[in-house]
Short mmCIF file of C-alpha atoms in Angstrom, two decimals:
data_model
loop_
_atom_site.label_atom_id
_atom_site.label_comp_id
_atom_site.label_asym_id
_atom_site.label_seq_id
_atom_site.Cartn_x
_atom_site.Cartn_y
_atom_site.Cartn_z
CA UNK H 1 -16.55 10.91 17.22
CA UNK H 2 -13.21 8.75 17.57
CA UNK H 3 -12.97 7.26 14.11
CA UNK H 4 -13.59 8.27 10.80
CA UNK H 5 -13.36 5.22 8.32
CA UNK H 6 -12.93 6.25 4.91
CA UNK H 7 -14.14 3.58 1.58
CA UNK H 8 -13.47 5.05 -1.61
CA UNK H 9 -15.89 3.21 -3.17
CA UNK H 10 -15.00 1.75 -7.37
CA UNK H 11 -16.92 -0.69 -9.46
CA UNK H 12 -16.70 -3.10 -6.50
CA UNK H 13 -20.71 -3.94 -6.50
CA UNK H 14 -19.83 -7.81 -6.05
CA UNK H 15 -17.60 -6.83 -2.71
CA UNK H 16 -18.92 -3.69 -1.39
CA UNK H 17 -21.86 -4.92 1.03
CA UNK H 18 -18.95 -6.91 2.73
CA UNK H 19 -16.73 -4.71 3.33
CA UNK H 20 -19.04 -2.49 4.59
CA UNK H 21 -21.01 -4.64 6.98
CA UNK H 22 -17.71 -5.60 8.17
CA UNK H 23 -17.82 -1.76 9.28
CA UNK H 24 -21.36 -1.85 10.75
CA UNK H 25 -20.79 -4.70 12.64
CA UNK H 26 -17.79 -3.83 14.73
CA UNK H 27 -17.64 -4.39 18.75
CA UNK H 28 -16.51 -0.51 18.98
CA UNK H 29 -19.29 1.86 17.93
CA UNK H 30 -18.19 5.38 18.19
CA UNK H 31 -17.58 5.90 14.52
CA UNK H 32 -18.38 7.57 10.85
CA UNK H 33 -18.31 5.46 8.12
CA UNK H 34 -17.48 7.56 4.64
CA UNK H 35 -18.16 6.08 1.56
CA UNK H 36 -16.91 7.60 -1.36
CA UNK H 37 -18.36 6.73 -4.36
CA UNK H 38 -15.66 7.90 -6.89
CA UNK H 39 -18.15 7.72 -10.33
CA UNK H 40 -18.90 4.00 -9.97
CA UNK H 41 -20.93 2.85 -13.67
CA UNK H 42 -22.13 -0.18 -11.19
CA UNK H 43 -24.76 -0.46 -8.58
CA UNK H 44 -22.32 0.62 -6.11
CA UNK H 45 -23.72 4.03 -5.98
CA UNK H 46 -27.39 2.58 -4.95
CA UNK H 47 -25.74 0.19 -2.63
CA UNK H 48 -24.00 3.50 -0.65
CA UNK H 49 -27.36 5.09 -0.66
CA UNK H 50 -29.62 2.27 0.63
CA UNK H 51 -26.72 1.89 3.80
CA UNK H 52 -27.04 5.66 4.48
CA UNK H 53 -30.59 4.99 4.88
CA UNK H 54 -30.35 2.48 7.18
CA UNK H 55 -27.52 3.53 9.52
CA UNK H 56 -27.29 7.14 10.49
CA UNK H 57 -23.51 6.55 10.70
CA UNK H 58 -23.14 6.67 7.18
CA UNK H 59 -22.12 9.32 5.13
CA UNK H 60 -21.60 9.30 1.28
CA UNK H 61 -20.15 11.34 -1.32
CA UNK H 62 -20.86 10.63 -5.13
CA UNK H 63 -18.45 12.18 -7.05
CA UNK H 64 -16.95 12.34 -10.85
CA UNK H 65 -14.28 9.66 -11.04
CA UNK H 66 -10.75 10.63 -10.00
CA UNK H 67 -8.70 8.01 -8.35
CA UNK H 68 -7.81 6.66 -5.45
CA UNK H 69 -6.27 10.09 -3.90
CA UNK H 70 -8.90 12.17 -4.97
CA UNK H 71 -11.24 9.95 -3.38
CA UNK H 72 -9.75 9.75 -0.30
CA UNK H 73 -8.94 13.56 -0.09
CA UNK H 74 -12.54 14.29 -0.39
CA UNK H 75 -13.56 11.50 2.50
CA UNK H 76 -10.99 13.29 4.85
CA UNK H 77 -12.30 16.27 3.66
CA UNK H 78 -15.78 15.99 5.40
CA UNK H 79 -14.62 13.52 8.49
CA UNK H 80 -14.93 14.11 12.00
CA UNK H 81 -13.08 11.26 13.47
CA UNK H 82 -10.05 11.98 15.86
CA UNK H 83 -8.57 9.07 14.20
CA UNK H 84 -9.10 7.83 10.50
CA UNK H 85 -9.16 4.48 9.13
CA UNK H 86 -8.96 3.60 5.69
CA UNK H 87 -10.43 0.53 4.18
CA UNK H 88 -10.64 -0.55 0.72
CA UNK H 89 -13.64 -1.83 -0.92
CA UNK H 90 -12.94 -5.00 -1.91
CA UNK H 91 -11.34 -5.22 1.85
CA UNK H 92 -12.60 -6.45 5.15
CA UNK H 93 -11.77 -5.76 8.90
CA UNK H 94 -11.86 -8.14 12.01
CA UNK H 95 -15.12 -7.12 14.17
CA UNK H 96 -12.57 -5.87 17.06
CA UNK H 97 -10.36 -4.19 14.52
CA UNK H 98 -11.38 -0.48 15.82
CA UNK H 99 -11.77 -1.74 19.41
CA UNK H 100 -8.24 -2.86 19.47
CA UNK H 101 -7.10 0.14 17.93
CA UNK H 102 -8.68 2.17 20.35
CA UNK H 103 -7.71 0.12 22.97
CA UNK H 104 -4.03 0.76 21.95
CA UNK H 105 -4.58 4.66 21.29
CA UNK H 106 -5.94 5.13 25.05
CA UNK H 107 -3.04 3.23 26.29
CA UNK H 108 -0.13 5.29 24.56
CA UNK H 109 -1.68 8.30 23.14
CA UNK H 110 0.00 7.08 19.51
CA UNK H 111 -0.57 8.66 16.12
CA UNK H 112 -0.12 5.92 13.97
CA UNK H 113 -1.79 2.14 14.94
CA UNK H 114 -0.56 -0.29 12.05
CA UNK H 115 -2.14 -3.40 11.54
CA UNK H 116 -0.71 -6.63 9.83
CA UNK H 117 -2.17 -7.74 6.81
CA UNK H 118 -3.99 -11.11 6.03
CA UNK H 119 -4.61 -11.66 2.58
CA UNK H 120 -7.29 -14.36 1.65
CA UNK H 121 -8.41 -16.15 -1.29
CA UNK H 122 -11.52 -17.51 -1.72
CA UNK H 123 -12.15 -17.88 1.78
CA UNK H 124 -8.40 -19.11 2.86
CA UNK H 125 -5.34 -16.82 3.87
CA UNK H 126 -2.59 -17.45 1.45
CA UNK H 127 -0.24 -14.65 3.21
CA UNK H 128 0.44 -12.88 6.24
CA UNK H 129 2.38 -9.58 5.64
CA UNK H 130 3.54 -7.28 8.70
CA UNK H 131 5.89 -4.51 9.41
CA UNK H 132 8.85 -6.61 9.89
CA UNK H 133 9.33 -5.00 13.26
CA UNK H 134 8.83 -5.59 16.78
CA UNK H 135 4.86 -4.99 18.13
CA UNK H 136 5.04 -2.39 20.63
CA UNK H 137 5.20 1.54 21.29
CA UNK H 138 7.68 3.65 19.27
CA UNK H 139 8.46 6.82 20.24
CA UNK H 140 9.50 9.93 18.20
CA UNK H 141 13.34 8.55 18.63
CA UNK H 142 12.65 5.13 17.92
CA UNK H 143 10.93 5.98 14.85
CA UNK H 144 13.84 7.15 13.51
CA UNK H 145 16.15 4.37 14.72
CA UNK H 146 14.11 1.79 13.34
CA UNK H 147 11.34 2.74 11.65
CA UNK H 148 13.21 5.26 8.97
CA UNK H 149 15.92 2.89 7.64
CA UNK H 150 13.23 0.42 6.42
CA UNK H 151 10.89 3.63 5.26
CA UNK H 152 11.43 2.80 1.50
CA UNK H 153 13.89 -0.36 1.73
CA UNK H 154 16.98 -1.23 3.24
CA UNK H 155 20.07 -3.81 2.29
CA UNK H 156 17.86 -7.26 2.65
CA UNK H 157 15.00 -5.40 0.70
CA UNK H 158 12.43 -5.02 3.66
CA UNK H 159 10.24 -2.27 4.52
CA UNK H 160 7.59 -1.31 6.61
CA UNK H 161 4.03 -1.48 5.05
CA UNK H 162 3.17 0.87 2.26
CA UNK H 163 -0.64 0.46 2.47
CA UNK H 164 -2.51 3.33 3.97
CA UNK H 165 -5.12 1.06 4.81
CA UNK H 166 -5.31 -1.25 7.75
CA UNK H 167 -3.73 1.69 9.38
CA UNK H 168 -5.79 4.31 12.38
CA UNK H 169 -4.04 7.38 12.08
CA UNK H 170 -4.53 10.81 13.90
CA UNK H 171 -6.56 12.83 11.81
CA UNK H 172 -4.64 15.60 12.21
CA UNK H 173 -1.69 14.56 11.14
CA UNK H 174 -2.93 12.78 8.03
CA UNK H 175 -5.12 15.35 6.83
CA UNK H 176 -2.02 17.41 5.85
CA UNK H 177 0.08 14.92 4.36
CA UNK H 178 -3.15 12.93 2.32
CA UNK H 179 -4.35 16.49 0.89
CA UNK H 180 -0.63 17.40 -0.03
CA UNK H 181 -0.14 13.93 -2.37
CA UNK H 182 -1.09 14.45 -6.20
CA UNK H 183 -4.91 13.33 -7.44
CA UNK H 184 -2.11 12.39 -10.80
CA UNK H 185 -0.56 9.95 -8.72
CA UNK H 186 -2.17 6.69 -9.33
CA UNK H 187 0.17 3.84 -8.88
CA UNK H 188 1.82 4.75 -5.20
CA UNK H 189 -0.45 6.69 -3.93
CA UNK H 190 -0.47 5.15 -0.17
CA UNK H 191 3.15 5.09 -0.07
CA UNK H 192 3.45 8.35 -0.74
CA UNK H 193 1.05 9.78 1.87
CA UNK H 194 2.45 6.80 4.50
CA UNK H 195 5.62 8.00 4.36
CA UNK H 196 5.08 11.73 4.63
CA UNK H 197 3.16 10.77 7.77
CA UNK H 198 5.84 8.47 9.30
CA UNK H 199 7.96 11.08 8.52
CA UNK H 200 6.05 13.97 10.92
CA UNK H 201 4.77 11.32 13.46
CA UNK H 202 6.27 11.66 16.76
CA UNK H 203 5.15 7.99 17.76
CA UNK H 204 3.18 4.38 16.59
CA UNK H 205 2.56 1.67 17.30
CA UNK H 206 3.10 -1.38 15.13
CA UNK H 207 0.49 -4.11 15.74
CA UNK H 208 1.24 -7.83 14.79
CA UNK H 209 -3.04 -8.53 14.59
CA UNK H 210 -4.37 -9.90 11.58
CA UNK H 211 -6.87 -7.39 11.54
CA UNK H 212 -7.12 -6.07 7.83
CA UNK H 213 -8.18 -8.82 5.08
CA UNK H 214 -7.66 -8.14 2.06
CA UNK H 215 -9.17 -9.94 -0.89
CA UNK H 216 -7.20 -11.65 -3.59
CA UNK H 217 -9.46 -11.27 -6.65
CA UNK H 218 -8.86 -13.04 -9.62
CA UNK H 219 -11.06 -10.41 -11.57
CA UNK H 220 -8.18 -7.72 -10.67
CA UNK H 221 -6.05 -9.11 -12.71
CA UNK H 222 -5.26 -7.27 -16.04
CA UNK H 223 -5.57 -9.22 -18.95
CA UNK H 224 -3.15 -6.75 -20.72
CA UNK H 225 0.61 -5.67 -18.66
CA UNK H 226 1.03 -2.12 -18.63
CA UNK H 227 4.64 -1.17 -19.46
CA UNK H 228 3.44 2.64 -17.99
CA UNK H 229 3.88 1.26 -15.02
CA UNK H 230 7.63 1.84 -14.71
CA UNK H 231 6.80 5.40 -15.33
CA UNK H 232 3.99 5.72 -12.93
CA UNK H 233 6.27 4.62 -10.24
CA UNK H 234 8.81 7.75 -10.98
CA UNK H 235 5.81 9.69 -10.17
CA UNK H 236 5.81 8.30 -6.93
CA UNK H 237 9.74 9.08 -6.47
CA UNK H 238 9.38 12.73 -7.52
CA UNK H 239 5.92 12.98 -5.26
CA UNK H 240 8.21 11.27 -2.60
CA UNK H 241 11.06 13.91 -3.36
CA UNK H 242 8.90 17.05 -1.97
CA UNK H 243 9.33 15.41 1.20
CA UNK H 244 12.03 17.00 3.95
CA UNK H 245 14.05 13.95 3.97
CA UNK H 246 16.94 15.08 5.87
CA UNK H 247 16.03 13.28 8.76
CA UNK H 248 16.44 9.83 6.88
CA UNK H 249 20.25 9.11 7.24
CA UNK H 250 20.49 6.95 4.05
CA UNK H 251 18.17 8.35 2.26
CA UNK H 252 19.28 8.14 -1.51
CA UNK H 253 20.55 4.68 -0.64
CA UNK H 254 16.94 3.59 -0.03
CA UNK H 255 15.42 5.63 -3.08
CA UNK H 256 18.03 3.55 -4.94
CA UNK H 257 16.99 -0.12 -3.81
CA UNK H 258 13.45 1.08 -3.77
CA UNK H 259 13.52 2.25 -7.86
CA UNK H 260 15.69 -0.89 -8.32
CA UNK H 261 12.55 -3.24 -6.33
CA UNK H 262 10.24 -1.58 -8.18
CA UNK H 263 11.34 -2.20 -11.67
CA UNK H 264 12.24 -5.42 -10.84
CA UNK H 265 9.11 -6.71 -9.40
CA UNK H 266 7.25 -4.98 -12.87
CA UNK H 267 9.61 -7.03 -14.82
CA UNK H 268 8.98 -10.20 -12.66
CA UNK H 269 5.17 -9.50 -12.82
CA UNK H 270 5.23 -9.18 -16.66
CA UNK H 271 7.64 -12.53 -16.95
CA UNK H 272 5.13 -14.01 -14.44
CA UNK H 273 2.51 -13.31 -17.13
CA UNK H 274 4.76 -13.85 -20.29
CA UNK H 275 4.21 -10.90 -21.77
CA UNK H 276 6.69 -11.28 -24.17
CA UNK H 277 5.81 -8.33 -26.07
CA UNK H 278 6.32 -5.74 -23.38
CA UNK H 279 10.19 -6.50 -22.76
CA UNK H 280 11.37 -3.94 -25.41
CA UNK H 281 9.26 -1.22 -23.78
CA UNK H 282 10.42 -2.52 -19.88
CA UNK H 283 13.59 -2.00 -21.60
CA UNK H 284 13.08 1.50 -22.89
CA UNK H 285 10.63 3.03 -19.91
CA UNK H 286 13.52 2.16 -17.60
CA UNK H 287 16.46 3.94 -19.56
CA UNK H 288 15.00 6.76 -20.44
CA UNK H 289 13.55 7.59 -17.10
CA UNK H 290 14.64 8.30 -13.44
CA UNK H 291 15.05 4.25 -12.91
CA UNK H 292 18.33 3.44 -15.05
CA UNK H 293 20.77 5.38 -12.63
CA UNK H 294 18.94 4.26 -9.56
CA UNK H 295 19.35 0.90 -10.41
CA UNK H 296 23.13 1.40 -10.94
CA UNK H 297 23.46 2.12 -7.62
CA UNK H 298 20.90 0.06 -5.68
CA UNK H 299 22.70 -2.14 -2.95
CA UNK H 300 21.49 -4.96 -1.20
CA UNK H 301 23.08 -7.58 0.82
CA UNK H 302 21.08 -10.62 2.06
CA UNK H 303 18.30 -11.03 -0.61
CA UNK H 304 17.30 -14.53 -2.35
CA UNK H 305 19.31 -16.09 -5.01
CA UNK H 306 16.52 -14.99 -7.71
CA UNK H 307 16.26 -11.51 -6.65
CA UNK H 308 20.23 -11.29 -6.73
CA UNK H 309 20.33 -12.86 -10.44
CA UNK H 310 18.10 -10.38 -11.62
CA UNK H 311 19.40 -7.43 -9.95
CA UNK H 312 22.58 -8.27 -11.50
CA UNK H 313 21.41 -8.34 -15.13
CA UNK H 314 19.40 -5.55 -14.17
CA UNK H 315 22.31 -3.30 -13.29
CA UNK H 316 24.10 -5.14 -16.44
CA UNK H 317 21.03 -3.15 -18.76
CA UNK H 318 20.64 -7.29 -20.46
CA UNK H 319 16.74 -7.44 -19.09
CA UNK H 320 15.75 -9.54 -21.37
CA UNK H 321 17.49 -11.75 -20.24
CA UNK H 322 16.21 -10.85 -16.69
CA UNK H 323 13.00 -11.11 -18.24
CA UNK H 324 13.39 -15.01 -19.61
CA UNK H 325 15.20 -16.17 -16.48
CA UNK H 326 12.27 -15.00 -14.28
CA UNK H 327 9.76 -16.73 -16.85
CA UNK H 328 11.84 -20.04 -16.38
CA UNK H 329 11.73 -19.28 -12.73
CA UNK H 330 7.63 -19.52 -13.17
CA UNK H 331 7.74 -22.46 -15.29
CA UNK H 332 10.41 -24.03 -12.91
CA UNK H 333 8.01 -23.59 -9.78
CA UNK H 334 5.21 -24.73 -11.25
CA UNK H 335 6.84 -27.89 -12.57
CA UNK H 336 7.72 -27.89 -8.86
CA UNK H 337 4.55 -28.31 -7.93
CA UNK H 338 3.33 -30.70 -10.17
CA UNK H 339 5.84 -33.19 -8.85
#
């Protein structure tokens, strides 16, 4: 078996046949396909069972609901693959996606194969999003020259992709790193097992194909902004800080701007939405946690005007008034737009 592909599977009943044929009806054919079904309340539990029955490929796993990493540690758990894939279930892959991948893993004997993103909206793309780096072979060396100062973020706030998914990765060396991340992380959760596994890998290859699509839903989107988030992101710093990290040269520097990006696109996100209400607790959250003295230090150098504005009054502790020159960004744009 040469790929495992892992869905953890989450009241996605209007998506999941999709995805999943998307799966089924790849041009490569030596594969498992996991389904996780991580307590879905939907029909997506029936829907895993009536594939199993029809493909012998298929394996699924019903389970009490536990998030994202729990689901995924119990799909490693039982796979077989040399390689794993992980796909989301709202998500689709190109039909070549695991031929080109194992195309590109005969050629260079690579750990890591990472895939650029398409994301598409009702049927059209609306963004492209890569690794900002060159495609080609990197090697143990060249990981760390220019993979490892964009790990988290560097001065012009890039960095390579967080998402686990849309990623074929040797199985054994993300078995380690996915069972290792907290089931209590649940905002972060890819980034933290990606960059454990960047950090061990002694080569990948970055691929500029458009092979993972992933869905813009409009039914994603909270109706309520939760200020937690702020918090739920220094989980991901302190899951992030078991890591051996002496390898990364500027290290705290990135931790820094990556805190400092975080909080900021929260706050943008909940000016975006004019959530009004939530600025006191933005406010507090980030004060009283890890995030005020990151943000203090967090440097960045060519970033837009916007980001730089906010950064400022960020560092300055005035976000509120972060928070109402973001909104006017939003109503700015979209007067914009109208003209």
């Amino acid at each position: 078996m040469f790929f495992s592909v892992i869905v953890p599977v989450y009241k996605v009943e209007k998506y999941l046949s999709a995805s999943i044929e998307s799966v089924l009806n790849q041009t490569f054919s030596d594969f498992e396909l996991i389904l996780v079904d991580d307590g879905s309340c939907d029909s997506c539990p029936q829907i895993c069972d009536n594939y199993k029955e029809k493909d012998s490929r298929i394996k699924v796993i019903h389970k009490k609901n536990g998030g994202l990493a729990s689901a995924r540690r119990a799909g490693i758990k039982v796979a077989s693959g040399e390689y794993v894939f992980n796909l989301d279930s709202d998500d689709l892959i190109e039909k070549d996606t695991l031929e080109c991948a194992y195309n590109i893993i005969k050629e260079t004997n690579c750990e890591i194969v990472s895939f650029s993103y398409r994301w598409v909206k009702n049927g059209h793309t609306v963004n492209i999003t890569t690794d900002g780096l060159d495609e080609g072979f990197y090697t143990e060396k060249e990981i760390e020259t220019y993979i490892y100062p964009r790990l988290l973020m560097d001065k012009n706030m890039n960095h390579i992709s967080y998402y686990l998914s849309g990623k074929a990765v040797k199985r054994e060396l993300l078995t380690p790193n996915q069972l290792n991340v907290s089931e209590k992380i649940s905002l972060g959760e890819d980034l933290c097992c990606v960059f454990s596994c960047y950090l061990n890998a002694k080569s990948v290859y970055i691929s500029k194909k458009e092979a993972y699509l992933y869905t813009v839903r409009e039914d994603s989107l909270s109706k309520e902004f939760n200020t937690k988030q702020i918090l739920l992101v220094q989980d991901v710093i302190n899951e992030i800080l078991k890591n051996d990290t002496q390898k990364i040269n500027d290290f705290n520097k990135q931790l820094c701007r990556y805190s400092c990006f975080m909080c900021f696109t929260i706050l943008a996100s909940a000016a975006e939405g004019s959530y009004f209400k939530s600025i006191k607790s933005i406010k507090e959250n980030i004060i009283n946690s890890i995030h005020g003295e990151k943000i203090a230090c967090a440097e960045f150098e060519d970033i837009s005007v916007k980001s730089r504005i906010s950064v400022f009054l960020m560092k300055k502790k005035c976000y509120k008034t972060a928070f109402y020159f973001l909104n006017l960004c939003k109503c700015i744009k979209k007067l914009v737009k109208k003209g």
